mmCIF file of C-alpha atoms and ligand atoms in Angstrom:
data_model
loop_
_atom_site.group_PDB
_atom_site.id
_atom_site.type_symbol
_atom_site.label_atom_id
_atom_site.label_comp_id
_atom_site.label_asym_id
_atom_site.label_seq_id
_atom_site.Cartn_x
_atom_site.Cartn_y
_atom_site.Cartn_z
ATOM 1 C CA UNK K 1 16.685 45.035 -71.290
ATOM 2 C CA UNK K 2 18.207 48.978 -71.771
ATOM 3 C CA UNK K 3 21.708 48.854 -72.460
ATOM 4 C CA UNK K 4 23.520 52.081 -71.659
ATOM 5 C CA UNK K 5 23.153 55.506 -73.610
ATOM 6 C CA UNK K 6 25.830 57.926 -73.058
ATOM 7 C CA UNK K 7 25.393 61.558 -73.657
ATOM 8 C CA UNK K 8 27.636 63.560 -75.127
ATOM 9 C CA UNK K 9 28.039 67.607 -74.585
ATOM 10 C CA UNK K 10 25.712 69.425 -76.986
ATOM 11 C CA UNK K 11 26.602 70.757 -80.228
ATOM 12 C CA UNK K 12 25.747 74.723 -80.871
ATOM 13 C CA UNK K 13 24.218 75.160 -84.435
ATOM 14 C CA UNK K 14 24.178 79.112 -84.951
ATOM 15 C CA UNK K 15 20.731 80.030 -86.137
ATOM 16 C CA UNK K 16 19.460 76.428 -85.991
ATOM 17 C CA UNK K 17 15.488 77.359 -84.783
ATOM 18 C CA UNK K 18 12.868 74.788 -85.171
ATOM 19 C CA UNK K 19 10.488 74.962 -87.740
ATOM 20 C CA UNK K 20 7.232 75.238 -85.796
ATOM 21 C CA UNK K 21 6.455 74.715 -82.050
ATOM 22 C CA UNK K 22 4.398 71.278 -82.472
ATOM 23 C CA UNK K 23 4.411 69.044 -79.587
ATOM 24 C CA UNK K 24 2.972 66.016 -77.997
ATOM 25 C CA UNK K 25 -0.551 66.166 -79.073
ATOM 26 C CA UNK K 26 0.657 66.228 -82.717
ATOM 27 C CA UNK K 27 -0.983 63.647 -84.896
ATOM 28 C CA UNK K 28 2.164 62.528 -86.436
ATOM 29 C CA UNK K 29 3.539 62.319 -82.780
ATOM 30 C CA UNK K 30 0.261 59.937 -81.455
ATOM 31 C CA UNK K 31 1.377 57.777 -85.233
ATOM 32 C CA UNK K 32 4.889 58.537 -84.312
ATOM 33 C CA UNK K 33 4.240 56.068 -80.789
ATOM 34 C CA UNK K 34 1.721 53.770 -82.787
ATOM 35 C CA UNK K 35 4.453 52.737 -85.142
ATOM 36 C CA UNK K 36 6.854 52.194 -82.435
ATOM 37 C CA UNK K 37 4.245 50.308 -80.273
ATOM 38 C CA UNK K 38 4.603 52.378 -77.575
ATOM 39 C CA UNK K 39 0.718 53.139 -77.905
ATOM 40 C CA UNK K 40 -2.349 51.144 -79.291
ATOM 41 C CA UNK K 41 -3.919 51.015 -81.796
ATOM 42 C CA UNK K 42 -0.905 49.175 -83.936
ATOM 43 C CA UNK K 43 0.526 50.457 -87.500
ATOM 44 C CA UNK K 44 -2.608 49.548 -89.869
ATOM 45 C CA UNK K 45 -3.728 50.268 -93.582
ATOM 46 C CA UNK K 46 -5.824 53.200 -92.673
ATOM 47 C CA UNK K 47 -2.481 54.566 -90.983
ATOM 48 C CA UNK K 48 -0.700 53.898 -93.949
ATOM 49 C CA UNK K 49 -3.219 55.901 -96.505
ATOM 50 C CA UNK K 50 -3.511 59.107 -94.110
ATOM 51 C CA UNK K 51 0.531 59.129 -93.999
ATOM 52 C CA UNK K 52 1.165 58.900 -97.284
ATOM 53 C CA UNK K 53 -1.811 61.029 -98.610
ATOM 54 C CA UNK K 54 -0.428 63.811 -95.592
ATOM 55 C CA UNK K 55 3.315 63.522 -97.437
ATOM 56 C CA UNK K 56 2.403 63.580 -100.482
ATOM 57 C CA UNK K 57 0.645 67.183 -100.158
ATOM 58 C CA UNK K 58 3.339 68.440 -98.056
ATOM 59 C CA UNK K 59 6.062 67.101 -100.850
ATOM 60 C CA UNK K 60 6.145 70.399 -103.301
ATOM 61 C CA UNK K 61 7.056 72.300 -100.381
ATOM 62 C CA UNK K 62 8.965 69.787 -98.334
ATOM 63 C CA UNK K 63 12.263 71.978 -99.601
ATOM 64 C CA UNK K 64 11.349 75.059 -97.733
ATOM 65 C CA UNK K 65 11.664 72.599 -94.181
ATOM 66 C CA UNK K 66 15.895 71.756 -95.139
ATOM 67 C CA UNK K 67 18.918 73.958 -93.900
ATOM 68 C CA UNK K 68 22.624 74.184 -93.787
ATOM 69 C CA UNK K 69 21.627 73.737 -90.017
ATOM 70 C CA UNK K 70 19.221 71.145 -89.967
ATOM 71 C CA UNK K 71 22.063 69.079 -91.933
ATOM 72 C CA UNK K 72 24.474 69.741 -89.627
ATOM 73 C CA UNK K 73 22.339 67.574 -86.762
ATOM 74 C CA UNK K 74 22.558 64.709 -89.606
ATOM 75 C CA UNK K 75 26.326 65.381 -89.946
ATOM 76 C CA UNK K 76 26.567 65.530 -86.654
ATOM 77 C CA UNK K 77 25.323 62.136 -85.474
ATOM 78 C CA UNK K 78 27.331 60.391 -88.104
ATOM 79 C CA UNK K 79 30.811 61.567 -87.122
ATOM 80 C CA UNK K 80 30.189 62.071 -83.164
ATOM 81 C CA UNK K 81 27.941 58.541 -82.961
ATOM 82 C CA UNK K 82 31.424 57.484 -85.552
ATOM 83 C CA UNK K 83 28.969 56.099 -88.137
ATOM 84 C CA UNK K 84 32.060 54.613 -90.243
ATOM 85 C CA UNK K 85 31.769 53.365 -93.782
ATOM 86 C CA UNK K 86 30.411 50.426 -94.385
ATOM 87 C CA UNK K 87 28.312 48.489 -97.576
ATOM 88 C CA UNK K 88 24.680 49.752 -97.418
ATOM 89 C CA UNK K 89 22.501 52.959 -95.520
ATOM 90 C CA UNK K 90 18.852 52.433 -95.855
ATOM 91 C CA UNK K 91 17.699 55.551 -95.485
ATOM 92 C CA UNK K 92 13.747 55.218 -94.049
ATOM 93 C CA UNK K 93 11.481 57.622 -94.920
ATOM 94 C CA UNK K 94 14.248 59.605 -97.315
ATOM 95 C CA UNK K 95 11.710 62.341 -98.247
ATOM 96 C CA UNK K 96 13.409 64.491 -101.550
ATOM 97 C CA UNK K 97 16.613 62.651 -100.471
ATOM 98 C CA UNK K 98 18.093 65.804 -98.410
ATOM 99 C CA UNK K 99 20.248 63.915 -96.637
ATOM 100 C CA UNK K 100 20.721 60.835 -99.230
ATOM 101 C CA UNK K 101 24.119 62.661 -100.749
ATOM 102 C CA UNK K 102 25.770 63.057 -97.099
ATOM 103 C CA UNK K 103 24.969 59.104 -96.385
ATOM 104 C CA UNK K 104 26.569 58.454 -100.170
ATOM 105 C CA UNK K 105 29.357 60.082 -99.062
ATOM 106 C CA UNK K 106 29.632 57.393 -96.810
ATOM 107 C CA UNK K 107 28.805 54.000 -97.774
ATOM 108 C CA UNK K 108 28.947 52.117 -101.129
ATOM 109 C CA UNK K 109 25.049 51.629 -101.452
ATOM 110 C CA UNK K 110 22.686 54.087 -100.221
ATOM 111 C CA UNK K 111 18.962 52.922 -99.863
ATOM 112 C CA UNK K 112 16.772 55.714 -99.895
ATOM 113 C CA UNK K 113 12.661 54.282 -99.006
ATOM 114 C CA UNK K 114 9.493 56.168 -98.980
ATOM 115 C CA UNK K 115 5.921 55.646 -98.866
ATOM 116 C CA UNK K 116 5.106 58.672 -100.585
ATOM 117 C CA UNK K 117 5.792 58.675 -104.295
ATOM 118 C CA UNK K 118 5.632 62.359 -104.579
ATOM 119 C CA UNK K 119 8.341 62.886 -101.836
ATOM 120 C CA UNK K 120 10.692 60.582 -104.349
ATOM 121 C CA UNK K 121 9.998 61.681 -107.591
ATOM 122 C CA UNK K 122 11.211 65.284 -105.950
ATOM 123 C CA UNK K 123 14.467 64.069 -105.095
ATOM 124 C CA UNK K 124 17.029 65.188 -106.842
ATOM 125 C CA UNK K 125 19.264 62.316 -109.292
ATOM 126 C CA UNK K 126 22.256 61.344 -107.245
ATOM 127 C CA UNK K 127 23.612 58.210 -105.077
ATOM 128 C CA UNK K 128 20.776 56.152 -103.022
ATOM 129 C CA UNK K 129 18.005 53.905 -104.972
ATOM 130 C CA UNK K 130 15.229 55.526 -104.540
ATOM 131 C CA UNK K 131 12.163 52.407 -103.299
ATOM 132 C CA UNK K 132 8.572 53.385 -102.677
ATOM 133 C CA UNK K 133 7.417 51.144 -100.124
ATOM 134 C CA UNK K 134 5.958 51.256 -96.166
ATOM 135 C CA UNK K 135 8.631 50.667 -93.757
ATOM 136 C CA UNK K 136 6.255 48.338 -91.484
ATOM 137 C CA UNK K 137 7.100 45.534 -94.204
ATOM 138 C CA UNK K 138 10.536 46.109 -95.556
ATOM 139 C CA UNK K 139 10.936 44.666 -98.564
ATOM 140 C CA UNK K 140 14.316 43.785 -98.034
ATOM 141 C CA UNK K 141 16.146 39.961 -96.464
ATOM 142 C CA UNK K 142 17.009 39.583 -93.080
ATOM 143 C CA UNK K 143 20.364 41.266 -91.807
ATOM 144 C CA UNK K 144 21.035 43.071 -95.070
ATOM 145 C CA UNK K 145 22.146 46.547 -94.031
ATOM 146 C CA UNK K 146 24.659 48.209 -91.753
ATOM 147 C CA UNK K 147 22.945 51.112 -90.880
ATOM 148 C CA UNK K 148 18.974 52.135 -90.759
ATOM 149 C CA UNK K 149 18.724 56.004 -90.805
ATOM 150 C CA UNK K 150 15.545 57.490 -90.065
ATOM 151 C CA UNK K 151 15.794 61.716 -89.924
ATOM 152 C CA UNK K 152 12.248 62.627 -88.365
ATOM 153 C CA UNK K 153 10.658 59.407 -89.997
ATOM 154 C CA UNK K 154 9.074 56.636 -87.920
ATOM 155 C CA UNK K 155 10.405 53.621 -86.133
ATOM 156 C CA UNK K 156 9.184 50.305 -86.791
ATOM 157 C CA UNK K 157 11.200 48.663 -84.431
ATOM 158 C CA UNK K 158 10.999 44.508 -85.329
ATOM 159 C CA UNK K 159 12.054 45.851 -89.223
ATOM 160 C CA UNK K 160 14.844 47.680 -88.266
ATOM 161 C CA UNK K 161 15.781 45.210 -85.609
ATOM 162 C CA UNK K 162 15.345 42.003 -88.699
ATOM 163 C CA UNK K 163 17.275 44.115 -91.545
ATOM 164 C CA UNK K 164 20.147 45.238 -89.625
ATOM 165 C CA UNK K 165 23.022 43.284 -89.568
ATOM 166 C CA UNK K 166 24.694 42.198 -86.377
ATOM 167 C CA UNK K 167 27.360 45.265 -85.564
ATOM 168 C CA UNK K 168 24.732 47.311 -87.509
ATOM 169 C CA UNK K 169 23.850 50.992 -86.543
ATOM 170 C CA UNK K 170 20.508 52.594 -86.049
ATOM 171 C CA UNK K 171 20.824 56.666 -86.679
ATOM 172 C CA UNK K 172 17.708 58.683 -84.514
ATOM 173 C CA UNK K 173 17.478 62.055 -86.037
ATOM 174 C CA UNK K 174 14.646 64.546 -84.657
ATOM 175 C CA UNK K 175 15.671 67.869 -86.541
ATOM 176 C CA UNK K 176 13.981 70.030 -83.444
ATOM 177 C CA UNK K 177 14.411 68.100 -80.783
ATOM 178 C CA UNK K 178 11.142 67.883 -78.735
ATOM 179 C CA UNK K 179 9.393 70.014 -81.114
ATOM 180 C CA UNK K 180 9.786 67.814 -84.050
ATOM 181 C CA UNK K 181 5.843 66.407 -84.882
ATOM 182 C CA UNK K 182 8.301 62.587 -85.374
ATOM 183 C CA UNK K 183 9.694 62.265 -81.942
ATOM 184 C CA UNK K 184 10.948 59.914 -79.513
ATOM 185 C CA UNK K 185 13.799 60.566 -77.130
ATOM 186 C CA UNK K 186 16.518 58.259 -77.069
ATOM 187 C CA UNK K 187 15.509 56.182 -74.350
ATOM 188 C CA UNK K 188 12.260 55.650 -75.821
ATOM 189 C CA UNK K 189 14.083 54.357 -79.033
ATOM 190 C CA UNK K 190 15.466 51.731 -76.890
ATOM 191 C CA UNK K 191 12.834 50.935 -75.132
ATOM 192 C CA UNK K 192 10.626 50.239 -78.684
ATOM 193 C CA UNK K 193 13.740 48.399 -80.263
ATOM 194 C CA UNK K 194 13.547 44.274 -79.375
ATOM 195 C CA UNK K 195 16.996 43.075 -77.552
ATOM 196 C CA UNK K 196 19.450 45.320 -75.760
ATOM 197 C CA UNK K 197 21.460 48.056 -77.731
ATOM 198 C CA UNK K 198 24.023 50.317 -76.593
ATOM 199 C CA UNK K 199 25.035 53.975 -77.944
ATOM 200 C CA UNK K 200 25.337 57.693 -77.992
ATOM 201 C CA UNK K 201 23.178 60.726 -77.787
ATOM 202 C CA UNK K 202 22.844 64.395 -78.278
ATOM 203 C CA UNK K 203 21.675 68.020 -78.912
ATOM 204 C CA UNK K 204 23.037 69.253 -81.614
ATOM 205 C CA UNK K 205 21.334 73.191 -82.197
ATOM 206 C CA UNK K 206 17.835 72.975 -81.487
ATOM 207 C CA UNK K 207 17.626 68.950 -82.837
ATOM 208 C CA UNK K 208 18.552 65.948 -81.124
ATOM 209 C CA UNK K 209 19.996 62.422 -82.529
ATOM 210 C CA UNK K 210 21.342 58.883 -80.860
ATOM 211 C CA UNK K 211 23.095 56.384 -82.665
ATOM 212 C CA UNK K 212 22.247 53.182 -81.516
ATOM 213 C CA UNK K 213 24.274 49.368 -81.576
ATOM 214 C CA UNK K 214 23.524 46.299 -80.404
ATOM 215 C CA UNK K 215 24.674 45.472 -76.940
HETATM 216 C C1 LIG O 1 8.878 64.246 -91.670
HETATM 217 S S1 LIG O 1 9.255 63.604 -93.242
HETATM 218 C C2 LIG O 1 11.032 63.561 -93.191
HETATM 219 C C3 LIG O 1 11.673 63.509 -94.530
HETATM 220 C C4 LIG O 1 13.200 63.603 -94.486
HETATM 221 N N1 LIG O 1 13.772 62.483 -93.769
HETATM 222 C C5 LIG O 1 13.618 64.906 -93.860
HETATM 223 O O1 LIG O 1 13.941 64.919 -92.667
HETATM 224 O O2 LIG O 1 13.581 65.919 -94.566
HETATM 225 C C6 LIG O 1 8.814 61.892 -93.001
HETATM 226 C C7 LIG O 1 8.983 61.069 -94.251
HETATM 227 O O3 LIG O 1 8.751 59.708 -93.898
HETATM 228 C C8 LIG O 1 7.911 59.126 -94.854
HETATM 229 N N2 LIG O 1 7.167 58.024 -94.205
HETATM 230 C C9 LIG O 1 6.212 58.117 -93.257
HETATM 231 N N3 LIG O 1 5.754 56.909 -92.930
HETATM 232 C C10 LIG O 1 6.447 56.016 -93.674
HETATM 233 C C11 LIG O 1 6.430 54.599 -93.785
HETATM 234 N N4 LIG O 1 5.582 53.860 -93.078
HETATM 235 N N5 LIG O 1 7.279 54.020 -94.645
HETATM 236 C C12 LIG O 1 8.143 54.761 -95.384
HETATM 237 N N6 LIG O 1 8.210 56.114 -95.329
HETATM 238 C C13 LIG O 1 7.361 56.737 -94.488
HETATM 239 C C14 LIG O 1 7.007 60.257 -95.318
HETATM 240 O O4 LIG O 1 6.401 60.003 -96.564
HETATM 241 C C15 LIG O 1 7.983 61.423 -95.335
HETATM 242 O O5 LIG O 1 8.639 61.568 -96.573
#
């Protein structure tokens, strides 16, 4: 069952645009909903190999898509969803780590996980472990983190459901909003997560984030 999702008032990001007007017939937004099982087929090998082979071509130019604004939605959801300190991030689909620093900031361990080995060995030396593996079979124990943060990557729901730990947080990050190809509005989240969970939501610029607890 849906626990409750408040919104809170948006957040104006001067200059914050999106970086291209993709929508719902995106490919990565039909594999966006297959991960989450919101739409057959399910998550499968041949998914895997077209994901990674699509990230690891767009990797050498991956920089060009970060901005003082886009990282303000990511700041954002952390102090207005009050994403405290706590032990360990795992940061899903971490890309070149643009956002790993800003979640070292915050907690002792940072894990920063990617299927595509070009996207890590572009990311720049700094806090976070950098693991190459497919979030559809984490390759960490049971209730070992306090907060799963996927910025435009996709949800797996029963892994970040199993790793989390009880008063964990999930942290939804679409950089733009509806236009971001990796998409799912906060309800949707919810509705892909197992269990009831309970949180905030918001626009912030042209993106859109909820952080997410279980109810
Ligand atoms: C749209 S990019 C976002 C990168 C970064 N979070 C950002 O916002 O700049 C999505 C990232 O998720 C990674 N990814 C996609 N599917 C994945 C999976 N099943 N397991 C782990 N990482 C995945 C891709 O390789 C890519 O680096």
């Amino acid at each position: 069952m849906p626990g409750t999702i408040d919104r809170l008032p948006d957040l104006e990001i001067p200059g914050h645009r999106p970086s291209r007007p993709d929508g719902a017939d995106h490919p990565m937004r039909v594999m966006t909903r297959r991960a989450a099982g919101l739409q057959p087929p399910p998550w499968d090998a041949r998914a895997r190999h077209e994901v990674a082979a699509l990230f690891d071509g767009l990797a050498p130019e991956w920089h060009t898509r970060t901005s003082p604004e886009r990282a303000r939605v990511v700041t954002d959801a952390l102090d207005r969803g009050q994403v405290g300190t706590g032990a360990t991030a795992l940061e899903l689909g971490s890309g070149i780590g643009a956002y790993t620093a800003t979640l070292g900031a915050r907690f002792g361990e940072v894990v920063a996980m990617d299927l595509s080995l070009e996207m890590l060995r572009l990311a720049a030396d700094g806090p976070g472990h950098r693991v190459l593996a497919d979030a559809h079979r984490l390759p960490l124990t049971d209730a070992s983190v306090d907060a799963v943060v996927l910025v435009n990557m996709l949800l797996f729901p029963d892994e970040v459901d199993r790793v989390l730990r009880p008063e964990g947080c999930v942290v939804w990050v679409n950089s733009s909003g509806e236009s971001t190809p990796i998409h799912l509005m906060p309800d949707e989240v919810v509705e892909a997560l197992p269990g009831s969970w309970t949180g905030t939501w918001a626009r912030a610029g042209t993106g859109l984030w909820s952080v997410l607890r279980r109810a």
